[in-house]
């Protein structure tokens, strides 16, 4: 039995890597190469799948105990979190229409910078000067990568930066809004409640901003049914990103998840360049490497302050 534990952990980590990188590459493929240019509808499909699969995993499969929403106040807080959550995912998907995955990941690596900013603005939480110093290479790396990016697109860049900032603000908001022991939810239960709310938010947005999505999707499906299978698989994979994220933390630790996350970004960059063959520059890769080094130093600094 003892030998089964590490193999289980290895399988979970590989599944986490596969689902994370897989959904990112499939999003890029659908939004750029398949003629499917509907990031809001794509996000809604992700949230719909997460709603259904979360309920199955918790209510039927008992992956984690079900936690109930205890009050109207808690529901309003979760609604706010869900709004920020789906906003960040939509913006991230929009950015993939204009930017290569490699550059998208470089910008996404600046999350610690935005987290530190929002933590100070919203919570008045300060870090040591060493921690703030480590954020300089994080930002400098992206500036260098942006200047050297052959496929740079200003709108895509702004969308990706906004998505990264929204993702960071969501984590800070979650720490503020669900801080009491009575209101704390594990990530699986939180997703089960946030995903349906996100569907409700995204449905009218889709109908208003992507009115012909159903007609175009059906037309694409008539040409090649693989598009429908891609959508279904991609939507399911989006849920498994969250499931495996939870399982990696459960079977290892939050720190291990952090380290694996940094490595995952680099793997996603390499795999995307191999698959999509987007041009990259030496200076751009050096900029991304500087950002990753900054993130590693930031994590070490945070760990040392605890």
Coordinates of N, CA, C and O in Angstrom, one line a residue, residues 1-16 244 247-248 250-252:
X1 N 0.8 -1.2 0.0 CA 0.0 0.0 0.0 C 0.9 1.3 0.0 O 0.5 2.3 -0.6
X2 N 2.0 1.2 0.7 CA 2.9 2.4 0.8 C 3.3 2.9 -0.6 O 3.5 4.0 -0.8
X3 N 3.6 1.9 -1.5 CA 4.1 2.3 -2.8 C 3.1 2.9 -3.7 O 3.4 3.6 -4.6
X4 N 1.8 2.8 -3.3 CA 0.7 3.3 -4.1 C 0.6 4.9 -3.9 O 0.2 5.6 -4.8
X5 N 1.0 5.4 -2.7 CA 0.8 6.8 -2.4 C 1.6 7.7 -3.4 O 1.1 8.6 -4.0
X6 N 2.9 7.5 -3.6 CA 3.7 8.3 -4.5 C 3.2 8.2 -5.9 O 3.1 9.2 -6.6
X7 N 2.8 7.0 -6.4 CA 2.3 6.8 -7.7 C 1.0 7.6 -7.9 O 0.7 8.2 -9.0
X8 N 0.1 7.6 -6.9 CA -1.1 8.3 -6.9 C -0.8 9.8 -7.1 O -1.4 10.5 -7.9
X9 N 0.1 10.3 -6.3 CA 0.5 11.7 -6.3 C 1.1 12.1 -7.7 O 0.7 13.1 -8.2
X10 N 1.9 11.2 -8.2 CA 2.5 11.5 -9.5 C 1.4 11.6 -10.6 O 1.4 12.5 -11.5
X11 N 0.5 10.6 -10.5 CA -0.6 10.6 -11.5 C -1.5 11.9 -11.4 O -1.9 12.5 -12.4
X12 N -1.7 12.3 -10.2 CA -2.5 13.6 -10.0 C -1.8 14.8 -10.5 O -2.4 15.6 -11.2
X13 N -0.5 14.8 -10.3 CA 0.3 16.0 -10.8 C 0.3 16.0 -12.3 O 0.2 17.1 -12.9
X14 N 0.5 14.8 -12.9 CA 0.5 14.8 -14.4 C -0.9 15.2 -14.9 O -1.0 15.8 -16.0
X15 N -1.9 14.7 -14.2 CA -3.3 15.1 -14.6 C -3.5 16.6 -14.5 O -4.1 17.2 -15.4
X16 N -2.9 17.2 -13.5 CA -3.1 18.6 -13.3 C -2.3 19.4 -14.4 O -2.9 20.3 -15.0
X244 N -8.2 18.8 -10.2 CA -6.8 18.4 -10.0 C -6.0 19.4 -9.2 O -5.1 19.0 -8.4
X247 N -6.8 18.4 -5.7 CA -6.2 17.2 -5.4 C -4.7 17.3 -5.2 O -4.1 16.6 -4.3
X248 N -4.0 18.1 -6.0 CA -2.6 18.3 -5.9 C -2.3 18.9 -4.5 O -1.4 18.5 -3.8
X250 N -4.2 18.7 -1.9 CA -4.5 17.8 -0.8 C -3.4 16.7 -0.7 O -3.1 16.3 0.5
X251 N -2.8 16.3 -1.8 CA -1.8 15.2 -1.7 C -0.4 15.7 -1.5 O 0.5 14.9 -1.3
X252 N -0.2 17.0 -1.7 CA 1.2 17.5 -1.5 C 1.0 18.7 -0.5 O 0.8 18.5 0.7

